[in-house]
XYZ file of C-alpha atoms in Angstrom:
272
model
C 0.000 0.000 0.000
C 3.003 2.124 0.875
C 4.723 1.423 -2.402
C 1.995 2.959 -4.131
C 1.745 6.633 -2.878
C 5.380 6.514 -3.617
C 6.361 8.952 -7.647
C 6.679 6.958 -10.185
C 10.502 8.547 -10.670
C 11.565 7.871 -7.271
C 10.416 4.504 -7.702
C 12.535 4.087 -10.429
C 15.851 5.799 -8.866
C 15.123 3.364 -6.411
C 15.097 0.194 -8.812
C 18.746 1.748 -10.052
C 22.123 1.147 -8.342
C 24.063 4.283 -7.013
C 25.872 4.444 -9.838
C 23.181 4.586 -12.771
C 21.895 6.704 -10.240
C 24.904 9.076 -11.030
C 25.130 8.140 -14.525
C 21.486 9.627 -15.141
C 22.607 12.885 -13.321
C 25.702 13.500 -15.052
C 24.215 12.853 -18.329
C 21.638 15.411 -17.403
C 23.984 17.706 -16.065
C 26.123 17.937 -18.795
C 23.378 17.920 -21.253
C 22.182 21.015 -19.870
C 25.214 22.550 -19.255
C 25.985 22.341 -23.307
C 22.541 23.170 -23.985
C 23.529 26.391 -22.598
C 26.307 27.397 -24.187
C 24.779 26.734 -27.511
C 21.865 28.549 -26.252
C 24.333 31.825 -25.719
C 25.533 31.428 -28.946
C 22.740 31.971 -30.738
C 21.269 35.658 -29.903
C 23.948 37.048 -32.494
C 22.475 35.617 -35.475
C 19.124 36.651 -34.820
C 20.175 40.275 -33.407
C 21.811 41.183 -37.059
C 18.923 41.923 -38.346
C 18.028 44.703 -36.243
C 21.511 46.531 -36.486
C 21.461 46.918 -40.005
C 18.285 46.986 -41.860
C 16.375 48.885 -44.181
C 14.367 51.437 -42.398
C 12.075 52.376 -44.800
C 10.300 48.792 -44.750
C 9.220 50.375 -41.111
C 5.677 51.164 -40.978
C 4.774 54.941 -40.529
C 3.862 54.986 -36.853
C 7.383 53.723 -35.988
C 8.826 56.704 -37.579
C 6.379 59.605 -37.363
C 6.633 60.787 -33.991
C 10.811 61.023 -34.055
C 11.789 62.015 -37.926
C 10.066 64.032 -40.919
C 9.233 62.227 -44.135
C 13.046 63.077 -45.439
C 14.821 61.970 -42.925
C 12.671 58.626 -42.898
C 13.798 58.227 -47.044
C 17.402 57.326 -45.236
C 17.606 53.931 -45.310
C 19.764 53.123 -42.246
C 18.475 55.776 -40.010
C 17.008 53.311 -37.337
C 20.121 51.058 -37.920
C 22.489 50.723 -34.450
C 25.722 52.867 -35.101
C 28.080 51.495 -35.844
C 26.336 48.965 -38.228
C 24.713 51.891 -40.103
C 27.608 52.121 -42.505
C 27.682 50.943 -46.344
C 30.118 48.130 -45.011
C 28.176 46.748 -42.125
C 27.691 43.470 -43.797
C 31.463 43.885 -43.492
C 31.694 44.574 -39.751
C 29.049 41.729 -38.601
C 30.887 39.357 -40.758
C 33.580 40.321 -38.563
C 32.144 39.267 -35.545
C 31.617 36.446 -36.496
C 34.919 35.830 -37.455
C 36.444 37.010 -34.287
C 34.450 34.788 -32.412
C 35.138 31.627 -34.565
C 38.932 32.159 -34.533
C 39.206 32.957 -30.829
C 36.851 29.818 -30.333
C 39.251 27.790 -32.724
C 42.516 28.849 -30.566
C 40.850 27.560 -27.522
C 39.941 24.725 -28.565
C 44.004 24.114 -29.139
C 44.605 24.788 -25.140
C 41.283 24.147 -23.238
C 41.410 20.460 -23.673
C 45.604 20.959 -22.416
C 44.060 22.604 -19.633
C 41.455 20.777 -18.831
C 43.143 17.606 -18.118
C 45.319 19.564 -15.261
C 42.423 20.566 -13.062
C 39.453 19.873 -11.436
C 37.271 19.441 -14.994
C 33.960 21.041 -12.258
C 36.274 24.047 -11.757
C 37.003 24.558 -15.340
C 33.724 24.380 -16.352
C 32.244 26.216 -13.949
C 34.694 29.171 -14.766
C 34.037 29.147 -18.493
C 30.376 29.207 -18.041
C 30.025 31.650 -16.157
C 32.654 33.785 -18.146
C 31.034 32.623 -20.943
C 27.948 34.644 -19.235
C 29.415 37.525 -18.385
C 30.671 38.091 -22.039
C 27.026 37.170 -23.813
C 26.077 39.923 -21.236
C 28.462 42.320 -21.882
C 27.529 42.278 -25.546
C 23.760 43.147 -24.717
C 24.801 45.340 -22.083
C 26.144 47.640 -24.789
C 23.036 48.568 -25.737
C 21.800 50.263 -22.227
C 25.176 51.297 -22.001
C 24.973 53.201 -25.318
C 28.435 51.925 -26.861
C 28.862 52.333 -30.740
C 32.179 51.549 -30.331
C 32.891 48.349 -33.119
C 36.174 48.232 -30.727
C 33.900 46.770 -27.834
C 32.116 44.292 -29.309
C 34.673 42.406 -31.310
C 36.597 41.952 -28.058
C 33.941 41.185 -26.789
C 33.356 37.979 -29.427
C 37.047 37.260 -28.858
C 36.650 36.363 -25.088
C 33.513 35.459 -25.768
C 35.107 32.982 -28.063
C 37.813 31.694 -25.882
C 35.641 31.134 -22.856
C 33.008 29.420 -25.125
C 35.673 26.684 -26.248
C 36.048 25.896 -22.420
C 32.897 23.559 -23.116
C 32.824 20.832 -25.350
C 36.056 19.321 -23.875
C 34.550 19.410 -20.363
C 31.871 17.660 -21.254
C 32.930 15.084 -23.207
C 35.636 14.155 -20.465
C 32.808 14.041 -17.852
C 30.765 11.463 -20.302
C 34.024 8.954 -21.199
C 34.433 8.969 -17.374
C 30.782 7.614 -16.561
C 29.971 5.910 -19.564
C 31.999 2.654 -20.776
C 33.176 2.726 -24.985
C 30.536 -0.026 -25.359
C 27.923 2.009 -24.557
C 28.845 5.197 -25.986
C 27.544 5.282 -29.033
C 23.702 5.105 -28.292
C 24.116 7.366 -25.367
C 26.002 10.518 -27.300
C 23.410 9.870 -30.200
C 20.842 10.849 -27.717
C 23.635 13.476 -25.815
C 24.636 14.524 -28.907
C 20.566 16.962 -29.302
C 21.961 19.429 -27.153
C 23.374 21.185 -30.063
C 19.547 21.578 -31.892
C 17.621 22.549 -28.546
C 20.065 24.674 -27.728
C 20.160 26.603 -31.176
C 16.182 26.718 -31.309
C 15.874 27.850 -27.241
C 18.614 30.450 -28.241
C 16.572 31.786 -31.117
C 13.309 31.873 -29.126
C 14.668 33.727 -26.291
C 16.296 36.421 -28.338
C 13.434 37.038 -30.354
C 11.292 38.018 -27.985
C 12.772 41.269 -27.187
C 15.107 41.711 -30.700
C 12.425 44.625 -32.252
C 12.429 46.161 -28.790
C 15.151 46.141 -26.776
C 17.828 43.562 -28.617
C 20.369 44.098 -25.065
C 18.299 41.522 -23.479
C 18.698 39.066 -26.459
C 22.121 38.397 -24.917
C 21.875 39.295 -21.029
C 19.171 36.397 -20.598
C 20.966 33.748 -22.348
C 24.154 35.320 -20.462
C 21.904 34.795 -17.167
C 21.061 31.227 -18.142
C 24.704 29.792 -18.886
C 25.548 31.474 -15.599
C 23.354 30.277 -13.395
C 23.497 26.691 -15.416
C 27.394 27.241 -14.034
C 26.617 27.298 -10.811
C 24.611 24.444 -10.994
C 27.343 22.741 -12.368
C 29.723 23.714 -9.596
C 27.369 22.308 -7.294
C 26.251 19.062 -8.499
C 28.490 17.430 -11.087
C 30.660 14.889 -10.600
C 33.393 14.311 -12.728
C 34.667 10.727 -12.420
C 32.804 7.739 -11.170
C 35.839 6.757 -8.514
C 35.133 10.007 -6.908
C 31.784 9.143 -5.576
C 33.007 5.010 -5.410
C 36.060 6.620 -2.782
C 33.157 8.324 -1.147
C 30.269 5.520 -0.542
C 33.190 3.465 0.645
C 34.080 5.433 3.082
C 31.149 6.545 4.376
C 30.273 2.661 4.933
C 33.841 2.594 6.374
C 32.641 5.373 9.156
C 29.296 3.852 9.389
C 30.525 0.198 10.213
C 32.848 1.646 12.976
C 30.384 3.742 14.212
C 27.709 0.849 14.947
C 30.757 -1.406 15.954
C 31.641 1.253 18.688
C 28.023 1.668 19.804
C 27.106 -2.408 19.851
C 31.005 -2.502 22.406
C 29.018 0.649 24.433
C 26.095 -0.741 25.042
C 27.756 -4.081 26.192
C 30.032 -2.218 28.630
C 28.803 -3.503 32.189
C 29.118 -0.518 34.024
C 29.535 -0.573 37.423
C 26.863 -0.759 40.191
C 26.922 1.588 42.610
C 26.111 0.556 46.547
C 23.496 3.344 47.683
């Protein structure tokens, strides 16, 4: 009778060992976590067409109250300086590229890295860098910078920190997951790249016609907190937690061994 008011999920964590148990988190965890970073990714393709466009395709109440009809006829007048420019396809391709080589050299060291520390602390750090850049970029906006300066150093750390991921991850899953098994389990894995893209796009379209800075602080938000998240509850390498059950039954064992020898001690009577 019990049994049945129990969830069906923690029926089934129960059915599992401690270390599917573990499996299932780290899979999750690390799902998420790249989920994330593809999710910050994203914003910039979707925010490019807002900082260069044609602004005569605007309807007339967008432009009525602030310019005459003349000034309207200029076809980059609502465009975000410095992407109002003949060469703007120039600059954004730029971006891009700054981001893609920056991601490309860190790719080269993060994995060099990565095997020399704590693989929690390292991904922790670059996701929440990784944050703090996608931010930055939005923040821009509020902040009023037209400086083209800004935001392709911006994409270059933004690059770097981004390339902090897909080694971390993959490390994490070869630790957890014997080669037999791999291949049906980073098939499945492997979607965080599609969700990621189509979350990212969804999120910064709902405020790119309004107020496109919070196209990239939100998904900044997201990989950050995911970060912590990370730093919290991942763990790396299955003979981590095996060190840790083992000694906790260890402790445990001694402790009931010490109490079963206390509560056999005759202690002495004492003549009243």
């Amino acid at each position: 009778m019990a049994s049945r008011n129990i969830p069906l999920g923690i029926w089934c964590l129960q059915k599992c060992s401690t270390e599917t148990r573990y499996r299932i988190l780290v899979l999750s965890l690390t799902f998420m976590a790249y989920t994330s970073y593809h999710l910050s990714r994203k914003p910039i393709s979707v925010v490019k067409e807002v900082l260069h466009q044609n602004c005569t395709l605007l309807s007339e109440d967008e432009w009525k109250p602030i310019l005459t009809p003349e000034e309207a006829n200029e076809t980059c007048w609502c465009c975000y300086k410095p992407f109002d420019q003949a060469n703007a396809k120039g600059l954004l391709g730029g971006l891009d590229t700054s981001f893609l080589f920056a991601y490309a050299i860190g790719m080269f060291f993060s994995g060099h890295v990565a095997e020399r520390m704590n693989l929690r602390y390292f991904l922790t750090g670059g996701m929440l860098l990784s944050g703090l850049f996608t931010a930055l970029f939005g923040l821009g906006y509020f902040w009023n910078i037209h400086s083209y300066a800004y935001f392709v150093i911006i994409q270059i750390f933004g690059g770097l920190m981004q390339s902090s991921g897909w080694p971390s991850v993959v490390t994490c899953i070869g630790n957890w997951f014997p080669k037999g098994r791999r291949g049906i389990i980073m098939g499945i894995w492997n979607s965080h790249t599609s969700i990621g893209n189509i979350l990212g796009s969804l999120i910064a379209a709902i405020w790119v016609d309004d107020d496109w800075g919070w196209s990239f602080i939100v998904p900044g938000i997201i990989i950050a907190g995911m970060g912590l998240i990370i730093f919290l509850f991942l763990v790396v390498c299955k003979y981590t937690i095996t060190i840790w059950i083992m000694a906790m039954q260890f402790y445990t064992r001694l402790y009931l061994k010490n109490k079963v020898q206390f509560l056999n001690y005759n202690q002495p009577k004492c003549n009243l």
